[in-house]
Backbone as ProteinMPNN parsed JSONL, in Angstrom:
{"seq_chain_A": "XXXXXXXXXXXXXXXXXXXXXXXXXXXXXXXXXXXXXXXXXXXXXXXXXXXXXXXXXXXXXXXXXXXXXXXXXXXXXXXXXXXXXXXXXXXXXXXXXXXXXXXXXXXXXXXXXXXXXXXXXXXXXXXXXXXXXXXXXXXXXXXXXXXXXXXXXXXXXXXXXXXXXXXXXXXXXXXX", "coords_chain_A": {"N_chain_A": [[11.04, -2.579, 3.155], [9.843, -3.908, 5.92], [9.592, -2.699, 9.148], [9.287, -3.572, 12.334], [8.442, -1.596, 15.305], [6.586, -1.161, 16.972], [6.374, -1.177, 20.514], [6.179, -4.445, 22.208], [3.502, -5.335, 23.728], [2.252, -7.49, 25.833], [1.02, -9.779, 27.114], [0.579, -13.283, 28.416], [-1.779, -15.018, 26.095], [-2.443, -12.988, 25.221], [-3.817, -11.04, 26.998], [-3.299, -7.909, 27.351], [-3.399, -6.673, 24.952], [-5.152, -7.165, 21.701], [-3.776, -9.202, 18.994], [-5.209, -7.587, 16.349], [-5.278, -5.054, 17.308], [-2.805, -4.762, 17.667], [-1.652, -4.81, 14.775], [-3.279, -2.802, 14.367], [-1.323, -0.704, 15.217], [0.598, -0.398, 14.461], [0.192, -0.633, 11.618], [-1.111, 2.06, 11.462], [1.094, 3.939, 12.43], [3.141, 3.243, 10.386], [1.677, 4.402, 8.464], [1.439, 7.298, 8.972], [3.908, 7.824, 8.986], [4.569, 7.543, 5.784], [2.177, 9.115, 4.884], [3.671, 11.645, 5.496], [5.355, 11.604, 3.771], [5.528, 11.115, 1.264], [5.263, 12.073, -2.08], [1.967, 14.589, -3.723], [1.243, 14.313, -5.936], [-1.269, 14.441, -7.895], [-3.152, 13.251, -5.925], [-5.241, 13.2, -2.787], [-3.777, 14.926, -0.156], [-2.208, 13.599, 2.794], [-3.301, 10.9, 2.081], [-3.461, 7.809, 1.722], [-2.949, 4.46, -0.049], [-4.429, 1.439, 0.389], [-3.052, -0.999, -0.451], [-0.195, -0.289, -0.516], [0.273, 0.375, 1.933], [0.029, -1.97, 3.107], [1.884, -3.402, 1.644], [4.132, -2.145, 2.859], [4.223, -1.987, 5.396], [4.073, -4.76, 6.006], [1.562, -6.428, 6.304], [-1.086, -8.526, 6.711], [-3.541, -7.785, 3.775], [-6.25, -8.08, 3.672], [-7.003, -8.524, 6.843], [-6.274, -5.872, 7.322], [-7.635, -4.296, 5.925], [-10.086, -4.65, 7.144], [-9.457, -4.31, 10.147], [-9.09, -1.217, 9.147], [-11.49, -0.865, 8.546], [-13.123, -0.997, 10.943], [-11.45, 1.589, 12.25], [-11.938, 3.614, 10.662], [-15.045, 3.768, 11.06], [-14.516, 4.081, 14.045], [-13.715, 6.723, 13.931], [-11.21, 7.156, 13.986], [-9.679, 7.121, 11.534], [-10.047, 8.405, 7.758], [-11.414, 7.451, 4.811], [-11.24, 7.209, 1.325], [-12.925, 6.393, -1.573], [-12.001, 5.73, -5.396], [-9.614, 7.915, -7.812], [-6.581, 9.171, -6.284], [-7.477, 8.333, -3.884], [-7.792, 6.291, -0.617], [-6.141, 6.138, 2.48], [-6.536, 7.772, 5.518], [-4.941, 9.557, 8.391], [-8.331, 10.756, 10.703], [-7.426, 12.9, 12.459], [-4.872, 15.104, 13.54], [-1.487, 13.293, 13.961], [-0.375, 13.782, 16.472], [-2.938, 13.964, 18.054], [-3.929, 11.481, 18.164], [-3.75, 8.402, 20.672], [-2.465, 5.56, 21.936], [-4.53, 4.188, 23.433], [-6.802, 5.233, 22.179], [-6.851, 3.48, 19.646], [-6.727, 1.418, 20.503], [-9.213, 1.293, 21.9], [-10.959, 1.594, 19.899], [-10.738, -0.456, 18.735], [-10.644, -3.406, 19.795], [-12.547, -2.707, 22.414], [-11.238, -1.683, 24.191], [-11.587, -3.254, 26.47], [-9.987, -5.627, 26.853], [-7.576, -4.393, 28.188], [-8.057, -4.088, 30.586], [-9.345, -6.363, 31.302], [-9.627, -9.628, 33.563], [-6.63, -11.115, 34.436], [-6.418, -13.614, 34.804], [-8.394, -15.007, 33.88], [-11.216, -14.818, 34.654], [-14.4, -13.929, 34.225], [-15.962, -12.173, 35.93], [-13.862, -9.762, 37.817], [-13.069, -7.686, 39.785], [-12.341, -4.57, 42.272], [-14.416, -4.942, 43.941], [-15.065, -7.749, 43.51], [-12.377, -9.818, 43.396], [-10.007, -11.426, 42.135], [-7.294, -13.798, 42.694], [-5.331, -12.632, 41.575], [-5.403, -9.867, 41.259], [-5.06, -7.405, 43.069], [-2.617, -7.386, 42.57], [-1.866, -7.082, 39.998], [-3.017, -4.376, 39.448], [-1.83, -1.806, 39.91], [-0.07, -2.348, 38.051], [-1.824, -2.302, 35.404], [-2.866, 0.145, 35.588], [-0.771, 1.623, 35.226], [-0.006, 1.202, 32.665], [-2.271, 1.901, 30.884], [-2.152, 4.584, 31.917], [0.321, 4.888, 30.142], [-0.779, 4.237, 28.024], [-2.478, 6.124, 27.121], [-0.647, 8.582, 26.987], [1.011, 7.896, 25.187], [1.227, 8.606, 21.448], [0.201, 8.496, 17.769], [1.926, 10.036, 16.479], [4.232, 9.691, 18.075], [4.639, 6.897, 18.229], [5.503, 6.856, 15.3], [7.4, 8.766, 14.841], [9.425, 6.595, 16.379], [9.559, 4.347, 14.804], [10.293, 6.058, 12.583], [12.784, 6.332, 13.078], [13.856, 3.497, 13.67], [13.839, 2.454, 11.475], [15.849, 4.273, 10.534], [18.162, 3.487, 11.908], [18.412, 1.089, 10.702], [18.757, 0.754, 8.247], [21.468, 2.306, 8.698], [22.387, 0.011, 9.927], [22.517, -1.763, 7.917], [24.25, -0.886, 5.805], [26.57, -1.214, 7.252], [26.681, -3.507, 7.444], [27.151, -4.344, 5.19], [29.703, -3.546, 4.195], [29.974, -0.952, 3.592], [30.048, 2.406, 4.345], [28.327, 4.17, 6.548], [26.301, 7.273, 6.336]], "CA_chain_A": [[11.166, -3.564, 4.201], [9.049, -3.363, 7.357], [10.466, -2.782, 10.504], [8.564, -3.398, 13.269], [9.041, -0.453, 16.22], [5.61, -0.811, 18.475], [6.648, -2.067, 21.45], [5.77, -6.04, 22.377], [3.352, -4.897, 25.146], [1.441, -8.536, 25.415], [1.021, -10.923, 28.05], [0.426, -14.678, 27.552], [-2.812, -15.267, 25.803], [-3.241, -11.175, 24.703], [-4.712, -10.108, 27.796], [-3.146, -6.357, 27.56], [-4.314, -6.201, 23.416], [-4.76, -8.468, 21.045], [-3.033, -8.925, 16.846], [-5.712, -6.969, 15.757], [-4.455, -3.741, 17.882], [-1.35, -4.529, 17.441], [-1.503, -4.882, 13.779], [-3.209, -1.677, 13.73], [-0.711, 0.767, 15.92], [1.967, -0.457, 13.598], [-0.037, 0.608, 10.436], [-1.02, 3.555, 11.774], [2.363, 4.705, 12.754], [3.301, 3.505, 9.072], [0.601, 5.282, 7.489], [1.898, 8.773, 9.353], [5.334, 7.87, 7.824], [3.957, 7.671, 4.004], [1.676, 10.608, 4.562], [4.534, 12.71, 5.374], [6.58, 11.671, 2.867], [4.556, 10.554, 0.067], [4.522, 13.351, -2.927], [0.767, 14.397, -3.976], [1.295, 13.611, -7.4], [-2.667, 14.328, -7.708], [-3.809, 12.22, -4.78], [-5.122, 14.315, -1.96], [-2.663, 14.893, 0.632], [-2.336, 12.472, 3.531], [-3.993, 10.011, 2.116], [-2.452, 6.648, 1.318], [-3.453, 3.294, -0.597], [-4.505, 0.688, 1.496], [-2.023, -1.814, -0.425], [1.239, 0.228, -0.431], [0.181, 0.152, 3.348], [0.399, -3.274, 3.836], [3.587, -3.81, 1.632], [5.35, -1.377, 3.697], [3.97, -2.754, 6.578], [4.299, -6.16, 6.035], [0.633, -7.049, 7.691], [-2.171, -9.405, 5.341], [-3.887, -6.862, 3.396], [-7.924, -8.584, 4.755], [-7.116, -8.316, 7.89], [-5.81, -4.977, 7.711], [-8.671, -3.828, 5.62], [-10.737, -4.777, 7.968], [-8.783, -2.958, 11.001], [-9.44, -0.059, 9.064], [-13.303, -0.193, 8.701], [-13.37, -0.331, 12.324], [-11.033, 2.745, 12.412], [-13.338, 4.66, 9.762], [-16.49, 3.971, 11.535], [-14.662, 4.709, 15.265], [-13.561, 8.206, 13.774], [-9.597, 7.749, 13.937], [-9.06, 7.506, 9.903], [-11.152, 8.754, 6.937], [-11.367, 6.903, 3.309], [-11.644, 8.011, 0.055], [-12.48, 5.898, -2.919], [-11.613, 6.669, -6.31], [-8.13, 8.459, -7.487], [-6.53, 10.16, -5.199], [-8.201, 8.272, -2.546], [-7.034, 5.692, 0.63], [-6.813, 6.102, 4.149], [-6.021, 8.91, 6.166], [-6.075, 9.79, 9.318], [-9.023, 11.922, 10.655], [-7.119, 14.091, 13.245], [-3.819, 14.781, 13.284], [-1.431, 12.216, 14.794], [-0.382, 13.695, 18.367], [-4.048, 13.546, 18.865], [-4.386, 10.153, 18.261], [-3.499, 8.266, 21.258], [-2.884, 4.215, 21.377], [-5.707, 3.437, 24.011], [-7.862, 5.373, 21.233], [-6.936, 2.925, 18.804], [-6.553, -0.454, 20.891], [-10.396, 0.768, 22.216], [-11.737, 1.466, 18.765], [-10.419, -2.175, 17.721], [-10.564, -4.083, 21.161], [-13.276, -2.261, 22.974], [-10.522, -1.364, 25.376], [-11.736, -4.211, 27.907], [-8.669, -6.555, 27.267], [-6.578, -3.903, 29.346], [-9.093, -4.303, 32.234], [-9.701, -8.036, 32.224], [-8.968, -10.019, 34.587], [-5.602, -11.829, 33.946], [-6.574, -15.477, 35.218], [-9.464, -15.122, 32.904], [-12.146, -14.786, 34.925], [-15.539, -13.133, 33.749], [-15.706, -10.994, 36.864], [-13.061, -9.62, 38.803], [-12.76, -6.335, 40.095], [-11.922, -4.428, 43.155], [-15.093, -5.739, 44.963], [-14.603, -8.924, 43.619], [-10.934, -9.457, 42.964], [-9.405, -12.691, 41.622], [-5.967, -13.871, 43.477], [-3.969, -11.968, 41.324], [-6.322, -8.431, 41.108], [-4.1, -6.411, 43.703], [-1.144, -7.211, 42.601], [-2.173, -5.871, 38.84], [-3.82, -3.327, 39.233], [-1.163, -0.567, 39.68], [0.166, -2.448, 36.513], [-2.976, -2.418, 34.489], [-3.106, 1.607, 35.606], [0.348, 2.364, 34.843], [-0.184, 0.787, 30.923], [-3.284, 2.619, 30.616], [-1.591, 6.138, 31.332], [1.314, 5.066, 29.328], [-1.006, 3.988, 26.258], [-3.123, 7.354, 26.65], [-0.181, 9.462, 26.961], [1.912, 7.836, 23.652], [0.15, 9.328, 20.578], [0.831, 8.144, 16.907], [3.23, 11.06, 16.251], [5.695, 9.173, 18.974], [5.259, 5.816, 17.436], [5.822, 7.328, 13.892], [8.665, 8.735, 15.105], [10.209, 5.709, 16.584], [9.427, 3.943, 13.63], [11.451, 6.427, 11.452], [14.243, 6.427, 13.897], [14.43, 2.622, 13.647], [13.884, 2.373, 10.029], [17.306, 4.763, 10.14], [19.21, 2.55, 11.895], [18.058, -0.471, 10.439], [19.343, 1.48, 6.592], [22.883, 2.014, 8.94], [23.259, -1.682, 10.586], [22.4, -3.028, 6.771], [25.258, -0.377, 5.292], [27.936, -1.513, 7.842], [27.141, -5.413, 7.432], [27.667, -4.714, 3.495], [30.564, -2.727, 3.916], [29.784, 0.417, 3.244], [30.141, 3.526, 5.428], [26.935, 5.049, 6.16], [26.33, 8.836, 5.917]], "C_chain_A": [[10.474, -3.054, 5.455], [9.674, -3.398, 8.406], [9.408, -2.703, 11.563], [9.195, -2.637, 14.866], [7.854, -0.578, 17.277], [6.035, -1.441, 19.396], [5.649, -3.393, 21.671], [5.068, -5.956, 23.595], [2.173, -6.163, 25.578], [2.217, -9.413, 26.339], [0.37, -12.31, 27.207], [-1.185, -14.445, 27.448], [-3.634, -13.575, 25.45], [-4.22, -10.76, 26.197], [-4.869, -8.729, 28.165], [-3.814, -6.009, 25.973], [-3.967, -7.288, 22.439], [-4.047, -8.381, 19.654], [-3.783, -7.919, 16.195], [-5.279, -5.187, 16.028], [-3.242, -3.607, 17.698], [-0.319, -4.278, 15.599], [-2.275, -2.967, 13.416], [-2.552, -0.306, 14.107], [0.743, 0.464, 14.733], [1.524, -0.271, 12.036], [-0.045, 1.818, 9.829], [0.261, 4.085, 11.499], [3.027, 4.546, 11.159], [2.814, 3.968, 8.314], [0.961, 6.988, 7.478], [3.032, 8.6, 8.707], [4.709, 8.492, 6.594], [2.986, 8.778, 4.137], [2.565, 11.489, 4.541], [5.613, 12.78, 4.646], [6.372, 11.366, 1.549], [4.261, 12.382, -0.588], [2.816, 13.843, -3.573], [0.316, 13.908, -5.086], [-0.289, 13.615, -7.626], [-3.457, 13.693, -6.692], [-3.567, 13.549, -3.469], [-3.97, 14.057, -0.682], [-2.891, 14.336, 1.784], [-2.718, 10.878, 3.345], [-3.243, 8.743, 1.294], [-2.9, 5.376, 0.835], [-3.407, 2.026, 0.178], [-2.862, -0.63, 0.65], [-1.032, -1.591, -0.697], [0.978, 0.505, 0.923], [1.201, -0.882, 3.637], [1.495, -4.015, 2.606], [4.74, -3.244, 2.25], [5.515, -1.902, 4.793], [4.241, -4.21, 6.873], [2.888, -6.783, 6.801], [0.002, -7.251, 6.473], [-3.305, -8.399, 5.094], [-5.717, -6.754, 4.041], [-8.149, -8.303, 5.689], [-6.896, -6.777, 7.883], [-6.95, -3.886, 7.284], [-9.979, -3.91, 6.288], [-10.847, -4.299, 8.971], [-9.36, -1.826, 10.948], [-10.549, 0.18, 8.458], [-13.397, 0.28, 9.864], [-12.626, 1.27, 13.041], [-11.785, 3.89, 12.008], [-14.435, 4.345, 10.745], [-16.091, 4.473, 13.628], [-14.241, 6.054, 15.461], [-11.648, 8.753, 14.097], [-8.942, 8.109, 12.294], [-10.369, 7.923, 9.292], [-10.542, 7.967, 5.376], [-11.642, 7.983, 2.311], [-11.226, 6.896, -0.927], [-12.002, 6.878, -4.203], [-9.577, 7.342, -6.474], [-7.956, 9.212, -6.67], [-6.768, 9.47, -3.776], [-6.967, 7.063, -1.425], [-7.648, 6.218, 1.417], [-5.992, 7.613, 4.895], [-6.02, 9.308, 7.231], [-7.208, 10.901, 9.97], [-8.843, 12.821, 11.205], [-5.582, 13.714, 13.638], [-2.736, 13.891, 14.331], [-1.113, 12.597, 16.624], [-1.323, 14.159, 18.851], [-4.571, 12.376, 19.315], [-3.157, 9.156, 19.387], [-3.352, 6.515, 21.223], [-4.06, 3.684, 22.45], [-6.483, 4.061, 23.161], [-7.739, 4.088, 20.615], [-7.399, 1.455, 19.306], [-8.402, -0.152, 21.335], [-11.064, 0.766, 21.099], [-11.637, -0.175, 18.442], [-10.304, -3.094, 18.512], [-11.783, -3.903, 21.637], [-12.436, -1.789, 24.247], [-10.619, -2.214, 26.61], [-10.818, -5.913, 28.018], [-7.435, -5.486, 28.414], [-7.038, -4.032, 30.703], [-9.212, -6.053, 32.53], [-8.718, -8.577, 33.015], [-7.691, -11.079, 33.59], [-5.361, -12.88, 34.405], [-7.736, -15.762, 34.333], [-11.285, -15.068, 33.118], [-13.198, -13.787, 34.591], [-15.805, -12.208, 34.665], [-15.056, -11.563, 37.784], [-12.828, -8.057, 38.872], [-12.669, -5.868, 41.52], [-12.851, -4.571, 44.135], [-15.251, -6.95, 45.033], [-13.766, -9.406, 42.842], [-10.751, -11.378, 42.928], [-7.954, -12.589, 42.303], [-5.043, -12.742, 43.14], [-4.304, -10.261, 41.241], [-5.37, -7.306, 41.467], [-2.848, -6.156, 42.971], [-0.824, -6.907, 40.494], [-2.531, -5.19, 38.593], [-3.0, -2.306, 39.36], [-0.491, -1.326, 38.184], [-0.318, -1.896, 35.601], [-3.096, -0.291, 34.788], [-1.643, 2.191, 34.974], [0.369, 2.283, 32.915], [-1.028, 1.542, 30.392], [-3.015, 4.73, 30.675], [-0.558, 6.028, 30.141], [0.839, 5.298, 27.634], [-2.081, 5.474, 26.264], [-2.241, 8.319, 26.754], [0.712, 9.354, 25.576], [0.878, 7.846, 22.808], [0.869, 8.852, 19.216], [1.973, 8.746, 16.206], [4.327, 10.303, 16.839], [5.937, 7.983, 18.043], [5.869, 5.765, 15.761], [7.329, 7.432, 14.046], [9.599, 7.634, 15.218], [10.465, 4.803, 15.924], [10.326, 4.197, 12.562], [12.768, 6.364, 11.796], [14.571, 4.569, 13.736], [14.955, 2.303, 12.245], [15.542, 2.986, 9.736], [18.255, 4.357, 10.057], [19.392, 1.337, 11.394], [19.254, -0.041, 9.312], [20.785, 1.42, 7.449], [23.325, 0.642, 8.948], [23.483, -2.351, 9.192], [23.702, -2.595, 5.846], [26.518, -1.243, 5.855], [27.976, -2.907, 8.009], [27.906, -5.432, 5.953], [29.178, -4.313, 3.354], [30.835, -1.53, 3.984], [29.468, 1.118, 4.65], [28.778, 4.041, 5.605], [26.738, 6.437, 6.684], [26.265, 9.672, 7.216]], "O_chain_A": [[10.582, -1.907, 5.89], [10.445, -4.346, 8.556], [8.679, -1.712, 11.599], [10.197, -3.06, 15.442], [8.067, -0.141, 18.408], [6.139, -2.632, 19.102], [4.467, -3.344, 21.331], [5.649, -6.362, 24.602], [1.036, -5.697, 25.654], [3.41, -9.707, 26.408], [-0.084, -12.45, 26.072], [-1.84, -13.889, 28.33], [-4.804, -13.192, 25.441], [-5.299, -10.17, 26.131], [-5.772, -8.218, 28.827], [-4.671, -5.132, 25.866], [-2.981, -8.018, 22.34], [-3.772, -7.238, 19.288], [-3.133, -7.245, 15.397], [-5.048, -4.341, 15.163], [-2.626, -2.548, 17.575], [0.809, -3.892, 15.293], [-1.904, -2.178, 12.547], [-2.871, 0.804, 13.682], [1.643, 1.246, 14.424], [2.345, 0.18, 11.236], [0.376, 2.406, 8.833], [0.515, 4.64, 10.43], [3.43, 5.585, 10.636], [3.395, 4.083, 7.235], [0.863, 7.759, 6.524], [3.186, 9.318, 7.72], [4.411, 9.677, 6.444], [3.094, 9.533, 3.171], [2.482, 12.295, 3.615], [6.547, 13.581, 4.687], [7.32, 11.432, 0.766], [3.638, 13.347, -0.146], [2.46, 12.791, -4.104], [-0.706, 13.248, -5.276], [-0.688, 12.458, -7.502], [-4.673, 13.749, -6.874], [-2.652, 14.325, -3.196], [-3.459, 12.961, -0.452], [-4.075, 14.519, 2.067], [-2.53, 9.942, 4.123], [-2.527, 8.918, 0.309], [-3.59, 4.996, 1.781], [-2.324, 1.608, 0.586], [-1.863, -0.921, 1.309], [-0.462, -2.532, -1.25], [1.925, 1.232, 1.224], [2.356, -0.912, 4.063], [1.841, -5.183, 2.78], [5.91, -3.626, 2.238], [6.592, -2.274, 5.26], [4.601, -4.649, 7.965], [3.025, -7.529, 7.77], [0.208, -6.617, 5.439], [-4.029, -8.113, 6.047], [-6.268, -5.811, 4.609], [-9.251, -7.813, 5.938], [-7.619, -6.321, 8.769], [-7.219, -2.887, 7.951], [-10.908, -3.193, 5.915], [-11.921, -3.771, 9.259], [-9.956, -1.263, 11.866], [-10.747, 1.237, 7.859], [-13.643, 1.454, 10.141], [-13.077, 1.9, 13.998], [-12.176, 4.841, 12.685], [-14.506, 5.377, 11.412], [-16.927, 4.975, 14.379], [-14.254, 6.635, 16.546], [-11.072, 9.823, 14.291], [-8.114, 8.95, 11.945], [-11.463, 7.898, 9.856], [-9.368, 8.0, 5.009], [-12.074, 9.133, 2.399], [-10.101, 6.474, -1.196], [-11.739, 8.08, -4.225], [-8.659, 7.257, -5.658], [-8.828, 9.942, -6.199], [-6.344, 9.943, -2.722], [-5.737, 7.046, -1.478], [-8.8, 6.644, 1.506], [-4.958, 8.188, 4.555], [-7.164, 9.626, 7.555], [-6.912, 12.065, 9.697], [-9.572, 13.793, 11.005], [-5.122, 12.611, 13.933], [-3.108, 13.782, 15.499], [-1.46, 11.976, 17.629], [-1.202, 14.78, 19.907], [-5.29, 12.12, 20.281], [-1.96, 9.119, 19.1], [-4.156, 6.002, 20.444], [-4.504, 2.575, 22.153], [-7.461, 3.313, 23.151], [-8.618, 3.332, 21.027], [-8.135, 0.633, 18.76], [-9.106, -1.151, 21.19], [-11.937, -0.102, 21.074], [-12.521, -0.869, 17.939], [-9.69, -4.006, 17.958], [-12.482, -4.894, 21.427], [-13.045, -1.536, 25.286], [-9.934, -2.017, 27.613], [-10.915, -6.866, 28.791], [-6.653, -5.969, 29.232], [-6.361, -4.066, 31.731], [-9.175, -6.713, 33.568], [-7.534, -8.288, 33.192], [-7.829, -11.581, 32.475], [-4.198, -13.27, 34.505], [-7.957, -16.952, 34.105], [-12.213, -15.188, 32.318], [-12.802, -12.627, 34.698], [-15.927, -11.109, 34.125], [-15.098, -12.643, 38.374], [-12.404, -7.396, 37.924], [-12.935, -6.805, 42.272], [-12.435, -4.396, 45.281], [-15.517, -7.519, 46.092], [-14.058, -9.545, 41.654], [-11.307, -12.25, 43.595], [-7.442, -11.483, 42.474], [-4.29, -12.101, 43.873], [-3.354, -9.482, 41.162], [-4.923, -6.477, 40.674], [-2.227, -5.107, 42.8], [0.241, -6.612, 39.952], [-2.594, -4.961, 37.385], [-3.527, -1.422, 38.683], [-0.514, -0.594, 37.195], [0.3, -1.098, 34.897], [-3.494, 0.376, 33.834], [-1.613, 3.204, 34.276], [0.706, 3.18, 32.141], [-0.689, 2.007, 29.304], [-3.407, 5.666, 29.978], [-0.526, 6.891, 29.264], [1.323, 5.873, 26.659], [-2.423, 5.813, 25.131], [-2.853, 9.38, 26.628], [1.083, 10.343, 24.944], [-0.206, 7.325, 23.069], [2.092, 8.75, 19.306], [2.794, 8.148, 15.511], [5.37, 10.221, 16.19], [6.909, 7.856, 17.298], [6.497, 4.857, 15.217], [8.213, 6.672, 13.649], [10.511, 7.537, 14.398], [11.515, 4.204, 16.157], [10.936, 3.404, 11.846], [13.724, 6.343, 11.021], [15.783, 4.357, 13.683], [16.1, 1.992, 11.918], [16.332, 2.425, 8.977], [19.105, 4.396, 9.167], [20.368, 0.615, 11.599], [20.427, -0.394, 9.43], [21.49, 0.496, 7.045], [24.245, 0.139, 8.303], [24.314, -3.247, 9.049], [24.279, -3.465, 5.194], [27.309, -1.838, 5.124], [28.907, -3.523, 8.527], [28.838, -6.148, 5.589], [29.824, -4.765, 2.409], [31.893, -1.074, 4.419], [28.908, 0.68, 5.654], [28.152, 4.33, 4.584], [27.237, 6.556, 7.802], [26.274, 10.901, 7.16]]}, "name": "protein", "num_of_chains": 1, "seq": "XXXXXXXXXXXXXXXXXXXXXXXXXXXXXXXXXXXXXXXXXXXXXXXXXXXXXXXXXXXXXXXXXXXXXXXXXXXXXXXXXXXXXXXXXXXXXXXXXXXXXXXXXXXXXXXXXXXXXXXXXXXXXXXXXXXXXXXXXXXXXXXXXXXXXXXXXXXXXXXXXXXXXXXXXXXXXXXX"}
């Protein structure tokens, strides 16, 4: 069952990141799960099958395969056909940061645009609302280069935990 754990960090009309980023920080972070828990059973180690991904994940396998070309070619995961093979990522996760990912798969210039929609706006020429987002738009931008896929993994497994309690103590059952 998928549990979704990335935070909902999305203004109206995606102007902080759009489904495609968001679909891929919540792979990711499920992909670091199943690498670290996934036996090798001959398959090299880390590496994970794109569609026991996206049944864990719960995200449409096209789209997601798609995600992760643009990941392979911006140097956050690595493939491998063949047995053994999948996705992996290419450096380990509390290197990987989520403004890496949202710019590999965004270009990173939905966290910058302007949020009335205008084609230029910036601090020489600022749109009504400019000032009064811009310590926003800076504070999101340290937050998403300082959380790294290790955290969201984490928070991921930590929900996944409680999810396994809340579903024990609706059934009945005590949980451990």
């Amino acid at each position: 069952m998928a549990v979704d754990c990335v935070p909902r960090i999305r203004s109206v009309g995606h102007v902080i990141f759009s489904n495609p980023s968001e679909y891929a920080i919540r792979a990711l972070s499920e992909l670091v799960l199943m690498a670290q828990d996934a036996p090798t059973n001959g398959r090299r180690p880390g590496f994970v099958m794109l569609d026991k991904l996206t049944d864990q994940a719960g995200l449409p396998r096209e789209f997601l395969a798609k995600i992760f070309r643009q990941l392979v070619e911006g140097g956050l995961l690595t493939s491998a056909k063949g047995p053994g093979g999948g996705f992996a990522l290419a450096k380990p996760a509390h290197e990987i940061n989520l403004l890496d990912v949202i710019t590999v798969v965004d270009g990173g210039h939905q966290i910058d645009g302007c949020v009335v929609g205008l084609a230029r706006c910036n601090d020489s020429v600022p749109c009504p609302q400019h000032d009064l987002f811009k310590p926003i738009r800076q504070r999101l931008r340290a937050y998403l280069s300082t959380t790294t896929l290790a955290d969201t993994a984490a928070s991921l497994k930590e929900k996944k935990a409680l999810n396994i309690k809340d579903t024990a103590i609706e059934a009945g059952n005590k949980p451990d």
